[in-house]
Each structure stands twice: as structure tokens, then as C-alpha cells.
Amino acid sequence: MSQIVYFKYYIYLFLFLWVPIEAKLLKPSKDGEKKEILIINGKRRLYYPAEAEGLYYSINGPTRLEFISRYPVLKKKNKSKPYSYSIILNDKDTISVNHRYKVQKSIKSIQHPKHKYTYSGNYFINLNSGTHKVVIYPDKKLKYPVLMRVLSKEFGVVTNKKQILQPLIHQNSLKIKVGDSDVAYYECTSQYPLKIEASGEKTLRIMSRLQFSDSMGQEESYRIKVKEKNKIIGTYYFSTERSSNSFILKRLDKVPGKWRTCEIKVPKGKHHYSIEIPDKHKAVLTRFILY
């Protein structure tokens, strides 16, 4: 039996949703004068090199961060190139990011004309209210610095017509009791990814809750990877804690985490997205809204 679950449009509703507005390129709080300009599709894009001493940022939340990275290779090299870096949040949480991308031959560098560069890798983190210290370190084994763009997206409120997505192939939903409401979620694990169908141009919001077991702590992190065919749209990192005012019906031995969200832009036409959980032994309860 296939382990991929398909989704379709189900119902329309009106909701207030928090969505990100215009993205802002952040400048490092240290060594911000070190930069590299890449020419991509005729446009100049500013990147900052993450070197051994680290790339430091001081960021005010709440905000959603997008980490856009590329790795330089010599012009004679055309094979896909693996690279990795670490994100340190507030001197306590370490997030390891691993990418492998082919060389994008059309990119040119003003400073390093003999280099080619990979396609971009995208990683996302939501930050809560307050001031946060973010430091990026490249893998020590890498020959060159990882080029980084860190974008911050603030949140605004919009009201519009929404669509809830449900499975095409039957899968029983799990109901989470929130106040007087029973909200349907669908379980996603590393063994059982989900696949959804969405038509654009619209925005797909993925709402998620980590399922806590007795062996887990009060706070945990998890990741969601979104792919279209073999292309990784983005990997989203979340930190959450046990919810004290909601519970999973028929799974009273488990506790839902507080909900977290991410969004992707759906281009014009019909698209199929795979929703994957990279963390083994973790179950994430998800629901999908298209607007």
C-alpha cells in the first residue's frame, strides 16, 4: 500500500490568519562589510559569507526567518555539491542544515569571476517575541565560505476566502479538542509523508502540532520539509511546548504541542507537494489551508 496520502479541496471558510508581509534582507551585526554580489537572472543579489568565525545577527521577534544559501564551486566542476552549516539560536539551540544542489551555471560573481554557484537552499525558522541572537557557522570541512542571505518577514492580518484540504486517499483524521471545538488534523511521520494538491496563484498555509509522548520533555523541536517532485521548496524548523488547553481525542496518552505554521507560495496552475518529517520517531499533526 502506498505510504503517501493525497489531499483535495474540501470546504470554504472565512478566517483571520497571520501571514508574512514584505521580506527584509538583514545585515549581520558583526562584519557586515564583508559581502559578495551575485548576478542572478540579470539582478544583483547581496550575500554575506559565513566563515569559521561565524556570521552574527541580532533580530527582534516575532518574525519568520528565511535562510537562503549557496555554495561556490570552481567553473570546471558541474556535479551537484553537498554543503552544510549550523544555526545557533540564543547560545543554546543548535540547528544543523544540510543541502545538496546542482550548479546553476547562469550565476556570475563580481568578486570571483572564476567561480560557479549552486542553486539556492532555503531553510525557515519562526522566532517568538523578544530579541534573539542568531549565529551561522559553516561546516569545518568546507573549502569555501557558505554564502548567506537572511530575510525577515513580519506578520500582518488578512481576512479572505479560504479552502481546507482533505485527503483524496482515505485517511482518518485525528480530532484535537480546543476549547469547545474539535479540529481535524492529519498525522505525518518520516515513514508516512503526506501529499497535497493545490492550484495557484495562492498561498498554502501548513498548521502543525508536534505529538508529545511521555518520554519527551516539556519543550521539543521538529522540522517539516516541503517538496515538489525532486525540488525542495523549503525546510521549516519549529520549537514548541506541550499545550495545556488542548488534547487529542482517542489518544489521551499523547499531548499536542502548541500550534506552529509555515506558508509557501503556490504558483499558477496545479501543483503536488510532498510533506515530509525528517526527524525519525516524531509524529506531527498537520492541517492545510489554501487562500
PDB file of C-alpha atoms in Angstrom:
ATOM      1  CA  MET A   1       0.000   0.000   0.000  1.00  0.00           C
ATOM      2  CA  SER A   2       1.259   3.464  -0.815  1.00  0.00           C
ATOM      3  CA  GLN A   3       2.521   5.452   2.163  1.00  0.00           C
ATOM      4  CA  ILE A   4       1.741   8.793   0.510  1.00  0.00           C
ATOM      5  CA  VAL A   5      -1.588  10.441   1.267  1.00  0.00           C
ATOM      6  CA  TYR A   6      -3.204  12.794  -1.264  1.00  0.00           C
ATOM      7  CA  PHE A   7      -5.296  15.850  -0.426  1.00  0.00           C
ATOM      8  CA  LYS A   8      -8.106  17.693  -2.197  1.00  0.00           C
ATOM      9  CA  TYR A   9     -10.093  20.863  -1.610  1.00  0.00           C
ATOM     10  CA  TYR A  10     -12.923  20.316   0.830  1.00  0.00           C
ATOM     11  CA  ILE A  11     -14.679  23.321   2.291  1.00  0.00           C
ATOM     12  CA  TYR A  12     -14.622  27.119   2.207  1.00  0.00           C
ATOM     13  CA  LEU A  13     -14.472  29.291   5.288  1.00  0.00           C
ATOM     14  CA  PHE A  14     -13.518  32.744   6.465  1.00  0.00           C
ATOM     15  CA  LEU A  15     -10.703  33.091   8.989  1.00  0.00           C
ATOM     16  CA  PHE A  16      -8.340  35.654  10.416  1.00  0.00           C
ATOM     17  CA  LEU A  17      -4.824  34.480   9.592  1.00  0.00           C
ATOM     18  CA  TRP A  18      -1.408  35.850  10.447  1.00  0.00           C
ATOM     19  CA  VAL A  19       0.617  35.992   7.236  1.00  0.00           C
ATOM     20  CA  PRO A  20       4.060  37.384   6.456  1.00  0.00           C
ATOM     21  CA  ILE A  21       4.331  40.636   4.541  1.00  0.00           C
ATOM     22  CA  GLU A  22       7.284  42.082   2.609  1.00  0.00           C
ATOM     23  CA  ALA A  23      10.614  40.373   3.332  1.00  0.00           C
ATOM     24  CA  LYS A  24      13.587  42.409   4.552  1.00  0.00           C
ATOM     25  CA  LEU A  25      17.233  41.492   3.938  1.00  0.00           C
ATOM     26  CA  LEU A  26      19.095  41.524   7.264  1.00  0.00           C
ATOM     27  CA  LYS A  27      22.642  42.806   7.665  1.00  0.00           C
ATOM     28  CA  PRO A  28      24.935  40.959  10.101  1.00  0.00           C
ATOM     29  CA  SER A  29      25.546  42.786  13.376  1.00  0.00           C
ATOM     30  CA  LYS A  30      29.272  41.966  13.032  1.00  0.00           C
ATOM     31  CA  ASP A  31      31.472  42.189   9.914  1.00  0.00           C
ATOM     32  CA  GLY A  32      28.563  43.389   7.803  1.00  0.00           C
ATOM     33  CA  GLU A  33      31.014  44.968   5.364  1.00  0.00           C
ATOM     34  CA  LYS A  34      32.045  41.511   4.112  1.00  0.00           C
ATOM     35  CA  LYS A  35      29.753  40.752   1.207  1.00  0.00           C
ATOM     36  CA  GLU A  36      29.541  39.138  -2.199  1.00  0.00           C
ATOM     37  CA  ILE A  37      27.352  40.308  -5.060  1.00  0.00           C
ATOM     38  CA  LEU A  38      25.917  37.658  -7.372  1.00  0.00           C
ATOM     39  CA  ILE A  39      24.223  38.380 -10.684  1.00  0.00           C
ATOM     40  CA  ILE A  40      21.136  36.136 -10.836  1.00  0.00           C
ATOM     41  CA  ASN A  41      18.742  36.443 -13.779  1.00  0.00           C
ATOM     42  CA  GLY A  42      20.126  39.894 -14.500  1.00  0.00           C
ATOM     43  CA  LYS A  43      19.580  41.137 -10.925  1.00  0.00           C
ATOM     44  CA  ARG A  44      22.188  41.928  -8.281  1.00  0.00           C
ATOM     45  CA  ARG A  45      21.770  39.869  -5.107  1.00  0.00           C
ATOM     46  CA  LEU A  46      23.732  40.621  -1.954  1.00  0.00           C
ATOM     47  CA  TYR A  47      25.107  37.654   0.023  1.00  0.00           C
ATOM     48  CA  TYR A  48      27.195  37.520   3.195  1.00  0.00           C
ATOM     49  CA  PRO A  49      29.917  34.838   3.559  1.00  0.00           C
ATOM     50  CA  ALA A  50      29.595  32.560   6.598  1.00  0.00           C
ATOM     51  CA  GLU A  51      33.177  31.834   7.638  1.00  0.00           C
ATOM     52  CA  ALA A  52      34.795  29.978  10.540  1.00  0.00           C
ATOM     53  CA  GLU A  53      34.359  32.891  12.987  1.00  0.00           C
ATOM     54  CA  GLY A  54      30.604  32.886  12.392  1.00  0.00           C
ATOM     55  CA  LEU A  55      28.005  35.226  10.932  1.00  0.00           C
ATOM     56  CA  TYR A  56      26.221  37.126  13.742  1.00  0.00           C
ATOM     57  CA  TYR A  57      22.713  38.608  13.765  1.00  0.00           C
ATOM     58  CA  SER A  58      20.633  40.349  16.429  1.00  0.00           C
ATOM     59  CA  ILE A  59      16.952  40.004  15.485  1.00  0.00           C
ATOM     60  CA  ASN A  60      13.743  41.240  17.073  1.00  0.00           C
ATOM     61  CA  GLY A  61      10.732  38.913  17.020  1.00  0.00           C
ATOM     62  CA  PRO A  62       8.120  37.868  16.328  1.00  0.00           C
ATOM     63  CA  THR A  63       9.296  37.203  12.804  1.00  0.00           C
ATOM     64  CA  ARG A  64       9.852  34.440  10.292  1.00  0.00           C
ATOM     65  CA  LEU A  65      13.427  33.997   9.084  1.00  0.00           C
ATOM     66  CA  GLU A  66      14.356  32.571   5.705  1.00  0.00           C
ATOM     67  CA  PHE A  67      17.959  31.399   5.290  1.00  0.00           C
ATOM     68  CA  ILE A  68      18.929  31.395   1.599  1.00  0.00           C
ATOM     69  CA  SER A  69      22.304  29.781   0.952  1.00  0.00           C
ATOM     70  CA  ARG A  70      24.551  28.985  -1.996  1.00  0.00           C
ATOM     71  CA  TYR A  71      27.946  27.332  -2.200  1.00  0.00           C
ATOM     72  CA  PRO A  72      30.763  28.339  -4.596  1.00  0.00           C
ATOM     73  CA  VAL A  73      32.499  25.786  -6.821  1.00  0.00           C
ATOM     74  CA  LEU A  74      35.192  26.050  -9.468  1.00  0.00           C
ATOM     75  CA  LYS A  75      33.937  26.540 -13.030  1.00  0.00           C
ATOM     76  CA  LYS A  76      35.282  23.144 -14.108  1.00  0.00           C
ATOM     77  CA  LYS A  77      33.026  21.392 -11.573  1.00  0.00           C
ATOM     78  CA  ASN A  78      29.476  20.638 -12.725  1.00  0.00           C
ATOM     79  CA  LYS A  79      28.333  17.876 -10.365  1.00  0.00           C
ATOM     80  CA  SER A  80      25.921  18.514  -7.505  1.00  0.00           C
ATOM     81  CA  LYS A  81      27.674  19.816  -4.413  1.00  0.00           C
ATOM     82  CA  PRO A  82      26.836  18.956  -0.791  1.00  0.00           C
ATOM     83  CA  TYR A  83      27.380  21.585   1.890  1.00  0.00           C
ATOM     84  CA  SER A  84      26.163  22.244   5.402  1.00  0.00           C
ATOM     85  CA  TYR A  85      26.057  24.872   8.114  1.00  0.00           C
ATOM     86  CA  SER A  86      24.788  25.293  11.670  1.00  0.00           C
ATOM     87  CA  ILE A  87      22.454  27.896  13.150  1.00  0.00           C
ATOM     88  CA  ILE A  88      22.917  28.695  16.858  1.00  0.00           C
ATOM     89  CA  LEU A  89      19.869  30.318  18.481  1.00  0.00           C
ATOM     90  CA  ASN A  90      20.416  32.351  21.654  1.00  0.00           C
ATOM     91  CA  ASP A  91      23.576  30.368  22.521  1.00  0.00           C
ATOM     92  CA  LYS A  92      21.592  27.224  23.356  1.00  0.00           C
ATOM     93  CA  ASP A  93      19.776  25.650  20.385  1.00  0.00           C
ATOM     94  CA  THR A  94      21.838  24.220  17.503  1.00  0.00           C
ATOM     95  CA  ILE A  95      20.202  23.531  14.142  1.00  0.00           C
ATOM     96  CA  SER A  96      22.194  21.592  11.542  1.00  0.00           C
ATOM     97  CA  VAL A  97      21.265  22.359   7.927  1.00  0.00           C
ATOM     98  CA  ASN A  98      22.380  20.039   5.120  1.00  0.00           C
ATOM     99  CA  HIS A  99      21.941  20.794   1.424  1.00  0.00           C
ATOM    100  CA  ARG A 100      22.979  19.205  -1.848  1.00  0.00           C
ATOM    101  CA  TYR A 101      22.331  21.141  -5.047  1.00  0.00           C
ATOM    102  CA  LYS A 102      23.452  21.214  -8.658  1.00  0.00           C
ATOM    103  CA  VAL A 103      25.443  24.100 -10.093  1.00  0.00           C
ATOM    104  CA  GLN A 104      23.376  26.966 -11.515  1.00  0.00           C
ATOM    105  CA  LYS A 105      25.513  27.920 -14.496  1.00  0.00           C
ATOM    106  CA  SER A 106      23.859  31.284 -15.169  1.00  0.00           C
ATOM    107  CA  ILE A 107      25.041  32.894 -11.898  1.00  0.00           C
ATOM    108  CA  LYS A 108      28.029  35.228 -12.016  1.00  0.00           C
ATOM    109  CA  SER A 109      30.072  36.824  -9.245  1.00  0.00           C
ATOM    110  CA  ILE A 110      31.600  40.284  -9.457  1.00  0.00           C
ATOM    111  CA  GLN A 111      34.297  39.440  -6.883  1.00  0.00           C
ATOM    112  CA  HIS A 112      35.010  35.850  -8.002  1.00  0.00           C
ATOM    113  CA  PRO A 113      34.501  35.501 -11.778  1.00  0.00           C
ATOM    114  CA  LYS A 114      36.162  32.043 -11.790  1.00  0.00           C
ATOM    115  CA  HIS A 115      33.512  30.556  -9.507  1.00  0.00           C
ATOM    116  CA  LYS A 116      30.165  28.950 -10.227  1.00  0.00           C
ATOM    117  CA  TYR A 117      27.433  28.669  -7.597  1.00  0.00           C
ATOM    118  CA  THR A 118      24.843  26.098  -6.603  1.00  0.00           C
ATOM    119  CA  TYR A 119      21.108  26.535  -6.725  1.00  0.00           C
ATOM    120  CA  SER A 120      19.809  28.076  -3.517  1.00  0.00           C
ATOM    121  CA  GLY A 121      18.947  26.091  -0.405  1.00  0.00           C
ATOM    122  CA  ASN A 122      16.100  27.508   1.706  1.00  0.00           C
ATOM    123  CA  TYR A 123      15.564  26.988   5.431  1.00  0.00           C
ATOM    124  CA  PHE A 124      12.937  28.645   7.644  1.00  0.00           C
ATOM    125  CA  ILE A 125      12.664  29.431  11.362  1.00  0.00           C
ATOM    126  CA  ASN A 126       9.918  31.217  13.309  1.00  0.00           C
ATOM    127  CA  LEU A 127      11.065  33.429  16.194  1.00  0.00           C
ATOM    128  CA  ASN A 128       8.902  34.435  19.140  1.00  0.00           C
ATOM    129  CA  SER A 129       8.700  37.928  20.649  1.00  0.00           C
ATOM    130  CA  GLY A 130      11.895  39.411  22.054  1.00  0.00           C
ATOM    131  CA  THR A 131      15.480  39.931  20.921  1.00  0.00           C
ATOM    132  CA  HIS A 132      17.281  36.882  19.549  1.00  0.00           C
ATOM    133  CA  LYS A 133      20.931  36.146  18.859  1.00  0.00           C
ATOM    134  CA  VAL A 134      21.464  34.108  15.687  1.00  0.00           C
ATOM    135  CA  VAL A 135      24.904  32.860  14.619  1.00  0.00           C
ATOM    136  CA  ILE A 136      25.665  30.877  11.445  1.00  0.00           C
ATOM    137  CA  TYR A 137      28.728  28.620  11.229  1.00  0.00           C
ATOM    138  CA  PRO A 138      29.791  26.728   8.078  1.00  0.00           C
ATOM    139  CA  ASP A 139      30.869  23.105   8.296  1.00  0.00           C
ATOM    140  CA  LYS A 140      34.553  22.994   9.229  1.00  0.00           C
ATOM    141  CA  LYS A 141      35.312  20.608   6.357  1.00  0.00           C
ATOM    142  CA  LEU A 142      34.196  23.048   3.655  1.00  0.00           C
ATOM    143  CA  LYS A 143      36.846  24.668   1.474  1.00  0.00           C
ATOM    144  CA  TYR A 144      34.896  27.884   0.832  1.00  0.00           C
ATOM    145  CA  PRO A 145      32.508  30.023   2.912  1.00  0.00           C
ATOM    146  CA  VAL A 146      28.777  29.406   2.568  1.00  0.00           C
ATOM    147  CA  LEU A 147      27.085  32.455   1.047  1.00  0.00           C
ATOM    148  CA  MET A 148      24.015  33.517   3.045  1.00  0.00           C
ATOM    149  CA  ARG A 149      21.010  35.797   2.705  1.00  0.00           C
ATOM    150  CA  VAL A 150      18.834  36.054   5.816  1.00  0.00           C
ATOM    151  CA  LEU A 151      15.374  37.504   5.207  1.00  0.00           C
ATOM    152  CA  SER A 152      12.965  38.631   7.917  1.00  0.00           C
ATOM    153  CA  LYS A 153       9.214  38.623   7.310  1.00  0.00           C
ATOM    154  CA  GLU A 154       6.989  40.443   9.755  1.00  0.00           C
ATOM    155  CA  PHE A 155       3.377  39.426  10.249  1.00  0.00           C
ATOM    156  CA  GLY A 156       0.153  41.198   9.374  1.00  0.00           C
ATOM    157  CA  VAL A 157      -3.529  40.219   9.456  1.00  0.00           C
ATOM    158  CA  VAL A 158      -5.685  39.485   6.424  1.00  0.00           C
ATOM    159  CA  THR A 159      -9.208  38.156   6.000  1.00  0.00           C
ATOM    160  CA  ASN A 160     -10.082  36.270   2.846  1.00  0.00           C
ATOM    161  CA  LYS A 161     -11.794  33.218   1.408  1.00  0.00           C
ATOM    162  CA  LYS A 162     -10.026  30.004   2.433  1.00  0.00           C
ATOM    163  CA  GLN A 163     -10.055  26.350   1.418  1.00  0.00           C
ATOM    164  CA  ILE A 164      -9.400  23.433   3.764  1.00  0.00           C
ATOM    165  CA  LEU A 165      -7.563  20.492   2.147  1.00  0.00           C
ATOM    166  CA  GLN A 166      -8.530  16.883   2.919  1.00  0.00           C
ATOM    167  CA  PRO A 167      -7.114  13.515   1.775  1.00  0.00           C
ATOM    168  CA  LEU A 168      -8.003  12.135  -1.640  1.00  0.00           C
ATOM    169  CA  ILE A 169      -6.978   8.680  -0.433  1.00  0.00           C
ATOM    170  CA  HIS A 170      -8.907   7.953   2.727  1.00  0.00           C
ATOM    171  CA  GLN A 171      -7.122   8.572   5.998  1.00  0.00           C
ATOM    172  CA  ASN A 172      -8.941   9.060   9.267  1.00  0.00           C
ATOM    173  CA  SER A 173      -8.287  12.425  10.827  1.00  0.00           C
ATOM    174  CA  LEU A 174      -7.340  12.957  14.452  1.00  0.00           C
ATOM    175  CA  LYS A 175      -9.510  15.412  16.356  1.00  0.00           C
ATOM    176  CA  ILE A 176      -7.866  17.869  18.731  1.00  0.00           C
ATOM    177  CA  LYS A 177     -10.140  19.399  21.336  1.00  0.00           C
ATOM    178  CA  VAL A 178      -9.517  23.155  21.509  1.00  0.00           C
ATOM    179  CA  GLY A 179     -12.000  24.886  23.795  1.00  0.00           C
ATOM    180  CA  ASP A 180     -15.452  23.894  22.537  1.00  0.00           C
ATOM    181  CA  SER A 181     -14.201  22.942  19.052  1.00  0.00           C
ATOM    182  CA  ASP A 182     -12.941  19.661  17.601  1.00  0.00           C
ATOM    183  CA  VAL A 183     -10.305  20.477  14.963  1.00  0.00           C
ATOM    184  CA  ALA A 184      -9.256  17.828  12.414  1.00  0.00           C
ATOM    185  CA  TYR A 185      -5.542  17.156  11.892  1.00  0.00           C
ATOM    186  CA  TYR A 186      -3.695  14.517   9.832  1.00  0.00           C
ATOM    187  CA  GLU A 187      -0.694  12.619  11.119  1.00  0.00           C
ATOM    188  CA  CYS A 188       2.607  12.899   9.248  1.00  0.00           C
ATOM    189  CA  THR A 189       5.786  10.954  10.101  1.00  0.00           C
ATOM    190  CA  SER A 190       9.110  10.111   8.458  1.00  0.00           C
ATOM    191  CA  GLN A 191       7.599   6.790   7.323  1.00  0.00           C
ATOM    192  CA  TYR A 192       4.259   8.209   6.200  1.00  0.00           C
ATOM    193  CA  PRO A 193       4.631  11.510   4.314  1.00  0.00           C
ATOM    194  CA  LEU A 194       1.595  13.363   3.030  1.00  0.00           C
ATOM    195  CA  LYS A 195       0.964  14.686  -0.446  1.00  0.00           C
ATOM    196  CA  ILE A 196      -1.386  17.542  -1.251  1.00  0.00           C
ATOM    197  CA  GLU A 197      -2.730  19.073  -4.421  1.00  0.00           C
ATOM    198  CA  ALA A 198      -3.042  22.847  -4.662  1.00  0.00           C
ATOM    199  CA  SER A 199      -3.843  25.234  -7.509  1.00  0.00           C
ATOM    200  CA  GLY A 200      -2.444  28.758  -7.631  1.00  0.00           C
ATOM    201  CA  GLU A 201      -1.747  31.547  -7.616  1.00  0.00           C
ATOM    202  CA  LYS A 202      -2.407  31.288  -3.898  1.00  0.00           C
ATOM    203  CA  THR A 203      -0.724  30.697  -0.547  1.00  0.00           C
ATOM    204  CA  LEU A 204      -0.652  27.339   1.209  1.00  0.00           C
ATOM    205  CA  ARG A 205      -0.578  27.519   4.990  1.00  0.00           C
ATOM    206  CA  ILE A 206       0.560  24.418   6.884  1.00  0.00           C
ATOM    207  CA  MET A 207      -0.585  24.366  10.501  1.00  0.00           C
ATOM    208  CA  SER A 208       1.176  21.788  12.654  1.00  0.00           C
ATOM    209  CA  ARG A 209       1.378  20.419  16.184  1.00  0.00           C
ATOM    210  CA  LEU A 210       4.041  18.053  17.462  1.00  0.00           C
ATOM    211  CA  GLN A 211       2.619  14.979  19.197  1.00  0.00           C
ATOM    212  CA  PHE A 212       4.254  14.647  22.638  1.00  0.00           C
ATOM    213  CA  SER A 213       4.719  11.244  24.290  1.00  0.00           C
ATOM    214  CA  ASP A 214       5.522  10.530  27.940  1.00  0.00           C
ATOM    215  CA  SER A 215       9.235  10.147  27.141  1.00  0.00           C
ATOM    216  CA  MET A 216       9.512  13.646  25.629  1.00  0.00           C
ATOM    217  CA  GLY A 217      10.324  16.819  27.542  1.00  0.00           C
ATOM    218  CA  GLN A 218       8.242  19.924  28.099  1.00  0.00           C
ATOM    219  CA  GLU A 219       9.799  21.561  25.022  1.00  0.00           C
ATOM    220  CA  GLU A 220      10.860  19.921  21.755  1.00  0.00           C
ATOM    221  CA  SER A 221      11.813  20.901  18.213  1.00  0.00           C
ATOM    222  CA  TYR A 222      10.763  19.413  14.883  1.00  0.00           C
ATOM    223  CA  ARG A 223      11.106  20.029  11.149  1.00  0.00           C
ATOM    224  CA  ILE A 224       8.811  19.911   8.136  1.00  0.00           C
ATOM    225  CA  LYS A 225      10.221  19.531   4.617  1.00  0.00           C
ATOM    226  CA  VAL A 226       8.109  20.575   1.615  1.00  0.00           C
ATOM    227  CA  LYS A 227       8.978  19.213  -1.842  1.00  0.00           C
ATOM    228  CA  GLU A 228       7.521  19.406  -5.328  1.00  0.00           C
ATOM    229  CA  LYS A 229       8.746  16.360  -7.255  1.00  0.00           C
ATOM    230  CA  ASN A 230      12.516  16.365  -6.582  1.00  0.00           C
ATOM    231  CA  LYS A 231      12.732  20.074  -5.778  1.00  0.00           C
ATOM    232  CA  ILE A 232      12.907  21.072  -2.117  1.00  0.00           C
ATOM    233  CA  ILE A 233      10.681  24.112  -1.612  1.00  0.00           C
ATOM    234  CA  GLY A 234      11.917  24.616   1.937  1.00  0.00           C
ATOM    235  CA  THR A 235      12.695  23.026   5.290  1.00  0.00           C
ATOM    236  CA  TYR A 236      10.909  24.616   8.243  1.00  0.00           C
ATOM    237  CA  TYR A 237      12.203  24.419  11.817  1.00  0.00           C
ATOM    238  CA  PHE A 238       9.908  24.803  14.818  1.00  0.00           C
ATOM    239  CA  SER A 239      10.349  24.848  18.571  1.00  0.00           C
ATOM    240  CA  THR A 240       7.237  24.119  20.597  1.00  0.00           C
ATOM    241  CA  GLU A 241       5.985  23.081  24.019  1.00  0.00           C
ATOM    242  CA  ARG A 242       3.165  20.956  25.377  1.00  0.00           C
ATOM    243  CA  SER A 243      -0.253  22.571  25.126  1.00  0.00           C
ATOM    244  CA  SER A 244      -2.074  22.972  28.429  1.00  0.00           C
ATOM    245  CA  ASN A 245      -5.504  23.769  26.969  1.00  0.00           C
ATOM    246  CA  SER A 246      -5.975  21.162  24.217  1.00  0.00           C
ATOM    247  CA  PHE A 247      -5.881  17.374  23.929  1.00  0.00           C
ATOM    248  CA  ILE A 248      -6.092  14.658  21.269  1.00  0.00           C
ATOM    249  CA  LEU A 249      -9.383  12.781  21.312  1.00  0.00           C
ATOM    250  CA  LYS A 250      -8.900   8.978  21.389  1.00  0.00           C
ATOM    251  CA  ARG A 251      -5.173   9.473  22.156  1.00  0.00           C
ATOM    252  CA  LEU A 252      -5.289  10.600  25.733  1.00  0.00           C
ATOM    253  CA  ASP A 253      -1.811   9.133  26.368  1.00  0.00           C
ATOM    254  CA  LYS A 254      -0.397  11.743  23.965  1.00  0.00           C
ATOM    255  CA  VAL A 255      -0.314  15.553  24.271  1.00  0.00           C
ATOM    256  CA  PRO A 256      -0.428  18.007  21.340  1.00  0.00           C
ATOM    257  CA  GLY A 257       2.137  20.762  21.160  1.00  0.00           C
ATOM    258  CA  LYS A 258       1.231  24.394  20.673  1.00  0.00           C
ATOM    259  CA  TRP A 259       0.467  25.050  17.025  1.00  0.00           C
ATOM    260  CA  ARG A 260       3.069  26.383  14.619  1.00  0.00           C
ATOM    261  CA  THR A 261       2.676  27.491  10.997  1.00  0.00           C
ATOM    262  CA  CYS A 262       4.565  27.930   7.756  1.00  0.00           C
ATOM    263  CA  GLU A 263       3.460  29.129   4.327  1.00  0.00           C
ATOM    264  CA  ILE A 264       4.513  28.582   0.738  1.00  0.00           C
ATOM    265  CA  LYS A 265       3.553  30.492  -2.380  1.00  0.00           C
ATOM    266  CA  VAL A 266       1.679  28.328  -4.888  1.00  0.00           C
ATOM    267  CA  PRO A 267       2.351  29.471  -8.483  1.00  0.00           C
ATOM    268  CA  LYS A 268      -0.307  29.493 -11.189  1.00  0.00           C
ATOM    269  CA  GLY A 269      -1.542  26.058 -12.190  1.00  0.00           C
ATOM    270  CA  LYS A 270      -1.933  22.723 -10.401  1.00  0.00           C
ATOM    271  CA  HIS A 271       0.846  21.520  -8.080  1.00  0.00           C
ATOM    272  CA  HIS A 272       1.519  18.430  -5.969  1.00  0.00           C
ATOM    273  CA  TYR A 273       3.519  18.935  -2.777  1.00  0.00           C
ATOM    274  CA  SER A 274       5.061  16.254  -0.606  1.00  0.00           C
ATOM    275  CA  ILE A 275       5.048  16.985   3.141  1.00  0.00           C
ATOM    276  CA  GLU A 276       7.821  15.105   4.951  1.00  0.00           C
ATOM    277  CA  ILE A 277       9.093  14.864   8.537  1.00  0.00           C
ATOM    278  CA  PRO A 278      12.918  14.492   8.560  1.00  0.00           C
ATOM    279  CA  ASP A 279      13.004  13.629  12.287  1.00  0.00           C
ATOM    280  CA  LYS A 280      12.545   9.910  12.897  1.00  0.00           C
ATOM    281  CA  HIS A 281      10.365   8.784  15.801  1.00  0.00           C
ATOM    282  CA  LYS A 282       8.430  12.069  15.791  1.00  0.00           C
ATOM    283  CA  ALA A 283       4.812  12.442  14.714  1.00  0.00           C
ATOM    284  CA  VAL A 284       3.483  15.795  13.546  1.00  0.00           C
ATOM    285  CA  LEU A 285      -0.240  16.535  13.277  1.00  0.00           C
ATOM    286  CA  THR A 286      -0.975  18.772  10.294  1.00  0.00           C
ATOM    287  CA  ARG A 287      -3.794  20.634   8.588  1.00  0.00           C
ATOM    288  CA  PHE A 288      -3.725  22.623   5.358  1.00  0.00           C
ATOM    289  CA  ILE A 289      -5.398  25.881   4.332  1.00  0.00           C
ATOM    290  CA  LEU A 290      -5.239  27.375   0.837  1.00  0.00           C
ATOM    291  CA  TYR A 291      -6.109  31.045   0.385  1.00  0.00           C
TER     292      TYR A 291
END
